[in-house]
Coordinates of C-alpha atoms and ligand atoms in Angstrom, one line a residue:
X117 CA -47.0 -55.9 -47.0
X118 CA -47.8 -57.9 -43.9
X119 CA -51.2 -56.2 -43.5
X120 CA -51.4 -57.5 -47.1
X121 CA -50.0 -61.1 -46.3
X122 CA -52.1 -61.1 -43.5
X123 CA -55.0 -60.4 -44.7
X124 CA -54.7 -63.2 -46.8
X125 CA -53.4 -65.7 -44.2
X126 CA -56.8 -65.0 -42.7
X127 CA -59.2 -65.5 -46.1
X128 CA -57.4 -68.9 -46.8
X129 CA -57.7 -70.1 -43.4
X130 CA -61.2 -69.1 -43.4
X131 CA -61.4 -70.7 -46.9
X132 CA -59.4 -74.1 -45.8
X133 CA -61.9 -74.6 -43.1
X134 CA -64.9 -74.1 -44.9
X135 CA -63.8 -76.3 -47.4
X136 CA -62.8 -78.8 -44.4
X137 CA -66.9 -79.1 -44.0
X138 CA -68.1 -78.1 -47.2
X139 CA -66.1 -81.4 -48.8
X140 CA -68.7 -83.9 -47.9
X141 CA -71.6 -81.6 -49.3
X142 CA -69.9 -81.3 -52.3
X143 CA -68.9 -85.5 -52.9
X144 CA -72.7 -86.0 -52.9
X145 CA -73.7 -82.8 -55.1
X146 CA -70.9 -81.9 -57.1
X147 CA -70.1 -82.8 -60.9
X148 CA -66.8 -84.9 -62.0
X149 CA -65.4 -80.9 -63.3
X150 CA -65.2 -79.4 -59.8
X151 CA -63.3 -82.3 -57.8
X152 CA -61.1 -82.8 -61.3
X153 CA -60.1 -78.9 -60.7
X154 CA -59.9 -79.1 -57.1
X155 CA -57.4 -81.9 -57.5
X156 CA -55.3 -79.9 -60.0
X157 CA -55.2 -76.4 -58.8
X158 CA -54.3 -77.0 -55.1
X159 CA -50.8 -77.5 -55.7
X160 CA -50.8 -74.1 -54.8
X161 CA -52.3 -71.7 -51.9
X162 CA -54.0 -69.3 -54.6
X163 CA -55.3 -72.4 -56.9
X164 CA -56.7 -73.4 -53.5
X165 CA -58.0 -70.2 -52.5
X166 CA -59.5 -70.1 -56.0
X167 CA -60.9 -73.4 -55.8
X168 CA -62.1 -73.6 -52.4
X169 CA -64.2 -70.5 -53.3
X170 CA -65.3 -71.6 -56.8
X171 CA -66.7 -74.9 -55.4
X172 CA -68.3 -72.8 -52.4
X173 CA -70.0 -70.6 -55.2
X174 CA -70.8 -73.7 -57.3
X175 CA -71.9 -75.5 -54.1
X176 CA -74.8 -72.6 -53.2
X177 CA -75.3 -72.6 -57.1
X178 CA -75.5 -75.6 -57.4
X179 CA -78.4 -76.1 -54.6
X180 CA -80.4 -73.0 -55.8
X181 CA -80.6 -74.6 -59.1
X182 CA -81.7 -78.1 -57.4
X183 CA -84.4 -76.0 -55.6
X184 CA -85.5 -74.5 -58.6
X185 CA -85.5 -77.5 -60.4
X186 CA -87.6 -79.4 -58.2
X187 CA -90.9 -78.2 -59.4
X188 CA -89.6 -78.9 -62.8
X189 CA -87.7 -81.9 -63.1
X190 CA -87.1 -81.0 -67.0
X191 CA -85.1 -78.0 -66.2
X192 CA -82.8 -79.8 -63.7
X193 CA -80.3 -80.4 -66.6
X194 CA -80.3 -76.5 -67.4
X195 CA -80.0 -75.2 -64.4
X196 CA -77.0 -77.6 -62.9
X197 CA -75.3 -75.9 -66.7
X198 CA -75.7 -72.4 -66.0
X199 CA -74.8 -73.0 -62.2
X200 CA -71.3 -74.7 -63.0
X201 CA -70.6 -72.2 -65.8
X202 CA -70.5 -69.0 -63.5
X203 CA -68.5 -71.2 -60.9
X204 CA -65.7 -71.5 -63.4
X205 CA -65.8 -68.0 -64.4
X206 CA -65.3 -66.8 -60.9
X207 CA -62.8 -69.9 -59.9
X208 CA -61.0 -68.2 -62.7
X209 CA -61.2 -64.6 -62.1
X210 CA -60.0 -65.3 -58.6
X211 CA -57.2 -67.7 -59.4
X212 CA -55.7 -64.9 -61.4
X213 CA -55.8 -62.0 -58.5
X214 CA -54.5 -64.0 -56.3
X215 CA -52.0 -65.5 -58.3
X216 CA -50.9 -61.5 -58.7
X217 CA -51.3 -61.0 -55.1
X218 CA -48.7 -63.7 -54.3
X219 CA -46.2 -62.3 -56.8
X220 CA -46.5 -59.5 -55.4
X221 CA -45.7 -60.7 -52.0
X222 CA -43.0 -62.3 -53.5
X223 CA -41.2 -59.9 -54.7
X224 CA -41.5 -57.4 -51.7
X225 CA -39.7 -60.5 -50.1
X226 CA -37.1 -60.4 -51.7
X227 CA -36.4 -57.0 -52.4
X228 CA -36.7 -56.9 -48.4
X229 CA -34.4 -59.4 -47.5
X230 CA -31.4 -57.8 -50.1
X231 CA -32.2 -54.7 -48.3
X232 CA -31.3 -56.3 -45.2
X233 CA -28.6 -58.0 -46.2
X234 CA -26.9 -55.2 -47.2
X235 CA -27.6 -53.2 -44.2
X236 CA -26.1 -55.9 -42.1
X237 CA -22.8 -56.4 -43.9
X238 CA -21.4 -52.8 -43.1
X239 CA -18.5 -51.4 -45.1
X240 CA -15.5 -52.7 -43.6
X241 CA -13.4 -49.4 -44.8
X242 CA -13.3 -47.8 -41.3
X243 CA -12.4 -50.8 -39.4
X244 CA -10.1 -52.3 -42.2
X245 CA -6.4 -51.5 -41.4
X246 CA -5.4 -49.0 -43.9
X247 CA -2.9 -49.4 -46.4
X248 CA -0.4 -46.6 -44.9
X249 CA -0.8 -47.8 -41.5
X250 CA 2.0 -49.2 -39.4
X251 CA 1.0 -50.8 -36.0
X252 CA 2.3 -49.4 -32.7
X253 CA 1.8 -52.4 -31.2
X254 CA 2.9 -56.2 -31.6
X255 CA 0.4 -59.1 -32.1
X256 CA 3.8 -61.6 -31.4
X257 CA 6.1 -59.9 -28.8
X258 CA 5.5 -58.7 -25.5
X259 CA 4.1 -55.1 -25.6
X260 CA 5.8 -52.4 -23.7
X261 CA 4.0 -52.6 -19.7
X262 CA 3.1 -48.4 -20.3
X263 CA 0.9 -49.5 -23.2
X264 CA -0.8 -52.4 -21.7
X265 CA -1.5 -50.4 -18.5
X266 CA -3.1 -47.3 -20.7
X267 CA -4.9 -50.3 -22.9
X268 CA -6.6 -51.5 -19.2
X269 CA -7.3 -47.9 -18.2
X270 CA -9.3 -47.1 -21.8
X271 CA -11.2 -50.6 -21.0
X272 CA -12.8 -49.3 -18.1
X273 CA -13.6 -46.3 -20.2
X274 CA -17.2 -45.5 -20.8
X275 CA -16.5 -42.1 -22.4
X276 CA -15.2 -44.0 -25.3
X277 CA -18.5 -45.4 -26.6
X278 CA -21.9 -42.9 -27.2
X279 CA -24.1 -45.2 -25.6
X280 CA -22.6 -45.3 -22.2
X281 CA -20.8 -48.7 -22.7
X282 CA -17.1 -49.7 -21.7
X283 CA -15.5 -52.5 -23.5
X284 CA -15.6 -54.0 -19.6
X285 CA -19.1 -54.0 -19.8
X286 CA -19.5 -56.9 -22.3
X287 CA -16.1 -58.5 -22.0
X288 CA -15.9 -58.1 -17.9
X289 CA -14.1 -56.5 -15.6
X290 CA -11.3 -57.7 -13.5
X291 CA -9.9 -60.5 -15.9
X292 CA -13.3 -61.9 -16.0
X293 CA -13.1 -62.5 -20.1
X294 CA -16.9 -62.6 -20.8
X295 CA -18.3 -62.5 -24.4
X296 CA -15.8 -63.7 -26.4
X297 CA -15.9 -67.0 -28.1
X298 CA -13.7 -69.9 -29.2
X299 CA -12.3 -68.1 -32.0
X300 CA -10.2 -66.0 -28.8
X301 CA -8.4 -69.1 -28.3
X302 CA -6.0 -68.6 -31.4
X303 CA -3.7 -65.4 -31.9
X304 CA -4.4 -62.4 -33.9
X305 CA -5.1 -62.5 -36.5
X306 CA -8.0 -65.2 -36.6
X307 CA -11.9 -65.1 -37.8
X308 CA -14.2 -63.5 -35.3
X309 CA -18.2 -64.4 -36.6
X310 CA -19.1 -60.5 -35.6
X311 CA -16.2 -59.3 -38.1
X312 CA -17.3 -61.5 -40.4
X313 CA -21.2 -61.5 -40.0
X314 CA -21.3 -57.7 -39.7
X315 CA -18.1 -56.0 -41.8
X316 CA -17.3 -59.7 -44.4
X317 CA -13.9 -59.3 -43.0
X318 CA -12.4 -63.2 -42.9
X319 CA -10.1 -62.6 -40.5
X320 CA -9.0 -59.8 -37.9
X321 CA -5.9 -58.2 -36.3
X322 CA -6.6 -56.9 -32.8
X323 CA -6.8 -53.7 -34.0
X324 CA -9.6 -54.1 -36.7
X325 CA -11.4 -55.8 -33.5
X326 CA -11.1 -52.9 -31.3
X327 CA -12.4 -51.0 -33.9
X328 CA -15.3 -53.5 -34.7
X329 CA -16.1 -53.0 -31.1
X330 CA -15.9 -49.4 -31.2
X331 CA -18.0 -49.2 -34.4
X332 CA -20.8 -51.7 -34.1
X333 CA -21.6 -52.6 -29.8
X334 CA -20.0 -49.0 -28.6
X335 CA -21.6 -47.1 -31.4
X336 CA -18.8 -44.7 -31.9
X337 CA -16.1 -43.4 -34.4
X338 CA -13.7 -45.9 -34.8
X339 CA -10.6 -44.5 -33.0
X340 CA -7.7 -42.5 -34.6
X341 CA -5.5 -45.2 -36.7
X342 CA -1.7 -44.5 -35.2
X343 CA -3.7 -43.1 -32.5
X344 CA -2.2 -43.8 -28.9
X345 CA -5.7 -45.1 -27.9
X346 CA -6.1 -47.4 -30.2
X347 CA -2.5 -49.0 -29.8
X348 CA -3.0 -49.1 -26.3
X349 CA -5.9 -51.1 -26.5
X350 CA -4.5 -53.2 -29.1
X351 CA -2.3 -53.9 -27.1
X352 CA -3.7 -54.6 -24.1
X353 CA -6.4 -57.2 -26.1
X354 CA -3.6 -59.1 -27.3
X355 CA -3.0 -59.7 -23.7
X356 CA -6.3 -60.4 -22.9
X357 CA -6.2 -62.9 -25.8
X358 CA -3.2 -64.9 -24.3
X359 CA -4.5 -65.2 -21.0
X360 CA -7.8 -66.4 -22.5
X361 CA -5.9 -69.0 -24.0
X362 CA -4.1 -70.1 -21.2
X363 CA -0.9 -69.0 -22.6
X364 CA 1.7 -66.7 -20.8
X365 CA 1.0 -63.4 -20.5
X366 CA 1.8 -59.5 -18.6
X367 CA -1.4 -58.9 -17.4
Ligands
HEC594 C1 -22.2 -54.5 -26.3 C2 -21.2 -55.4 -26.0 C3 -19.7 -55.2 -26.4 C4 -18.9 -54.1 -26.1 C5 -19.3 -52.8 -25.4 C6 -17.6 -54.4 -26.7 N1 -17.6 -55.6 -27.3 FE1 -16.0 -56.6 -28.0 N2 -17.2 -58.1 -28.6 C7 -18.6 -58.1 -28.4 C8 -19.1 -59.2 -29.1 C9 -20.6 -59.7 -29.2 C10 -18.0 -59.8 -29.8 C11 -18.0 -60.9 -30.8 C12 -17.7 -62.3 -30.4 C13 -17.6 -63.1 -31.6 O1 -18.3 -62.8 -32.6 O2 -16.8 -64.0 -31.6 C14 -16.8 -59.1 -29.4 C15 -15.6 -59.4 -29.8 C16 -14.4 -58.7 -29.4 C17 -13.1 -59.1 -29.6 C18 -12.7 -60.3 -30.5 C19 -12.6 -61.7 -29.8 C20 -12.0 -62.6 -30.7 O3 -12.5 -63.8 -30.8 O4 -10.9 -62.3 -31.3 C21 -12.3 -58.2 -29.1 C22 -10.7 -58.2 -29.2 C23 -13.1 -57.2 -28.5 N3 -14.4 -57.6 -28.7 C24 -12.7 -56.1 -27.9 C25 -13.5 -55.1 -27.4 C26 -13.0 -53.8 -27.0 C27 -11.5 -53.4 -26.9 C28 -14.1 -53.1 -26.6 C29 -14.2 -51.7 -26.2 C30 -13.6 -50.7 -27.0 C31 -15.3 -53.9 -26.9 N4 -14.9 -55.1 -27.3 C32 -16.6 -53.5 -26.6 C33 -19.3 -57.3 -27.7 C34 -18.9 -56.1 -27.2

């Protein structure tokens, strides 16, 4: 399709400009038809198109017939006729195909972009807490220290991700908080734009983030639900989350 569009781009820009110069010619030869459709059809790029090319044809046409009609100034009336008759047909012709062509385009457009769309708004099943799942972990009291300390130890952990990646990696080591945005500043659970962009979750615990992470940037399985990795790092994030915020925390 954008050999297609392309192709196009280039015969109406061709077209534009040699109706840019062509214009003038055409004030002085052409009949009150051609400028009456030029002035309707180029609401549009194919009535342009169409146009542009039909008054190029009836242009050439148009002098022939003078030419030929010079000897014989009785047959100027004839010829000028004949000239602007084939014009239309082919102003016509043309208006049509590339009135198809455009639908066309059209239509790949949009069948494209709902492709897309649905490609980029994942399932959220895998990273949606499910509904027999209870947290080891708290998003409101303090976390046991064994957990947090576990959590920091699977942050560093590049075996966790397929594409060599630690969670460190993006959101920095050493308390250095890198990649997150404003949306950290408020406890779990809050909207994070990747959840939302990416799975149409409105809102995340930490460990639906974690497994967001895992998921889409580590390009992993998510991790096992009660799992103790997953806790761990739960834990640990929420954390990570208070200190972003400036808030108390065990870190
Ligand atoms: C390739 C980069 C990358 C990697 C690796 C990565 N993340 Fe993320 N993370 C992001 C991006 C981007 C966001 C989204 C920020 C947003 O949309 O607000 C994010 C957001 C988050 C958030 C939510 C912040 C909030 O506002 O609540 C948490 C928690 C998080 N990541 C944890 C992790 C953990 C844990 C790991 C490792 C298992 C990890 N991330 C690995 C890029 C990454």
């Amino acid at each position: 399709m954008s050999q297609h569009d392309d192709k196009r781009r280039r015969l109406l820009g061709r077209l534009s400009r040699q109706f840019a110069y062509t214009a003038p010619v055409l004030a002085l030869v052409a009949g009150g038809a051609v400028l009456q459709a030029t002035a309707d059809d180029t609401s549009t790029e194919a009535g342009f198109a169409a146009v542009t090319e039909a008054t190029l044809l009836l242009a050439s046409n148009h002098a022939a017939a003078e030419g030929e009609a010079e000897g014989e100034a009785e047959a100027e009336g004839e010829a000028e006729g004949e000239a602007e008759g084939e014009a239309e047909g082919e102003a016509e012709g043309e208006a049509e195909g590339e009135a198809e062509g455009e639908a066309e385009g059209e239509a790949e457009g949009e069948a494209e972009g709902e492709a897309e769309g649905e490609a980029e708004a994942q399932s959220s099943a895998a990273v949606q807490r499910p509904d027999d799942y209870t947290p080891g972990y708290s998003e409101t009291d303090a976390n046991p220290q064994e957990l947090l300390a576990r959590g920091e130890e699977l942050y560093y952990d590049t075996s966790l991700s397929t594409n060599g990646l630690s969670c460190a990696s993006c959101h920095g080591s050493d308390g250095q908080d890198e990649g997150y945005k404003a949306t950290f500043e408020q406890p779990f659970p809050h909207r994070v734009a990747m959840a939302s962009d990416q799975f149409g979750m409105p809102e995340v615990h930490a460990d639906e983030m974690v497994q967001v992470c895992m998921v889409a940037p580590m390009e992993a399985e998510p991790l096992e639900w009660e799992g103790e990795a997953l806790q761990s790092l739960s834990a640990y994030m929420v954390e990570v989350q208070r200190r972003f915020a400036g808030a108390p925390h065990d870190l």
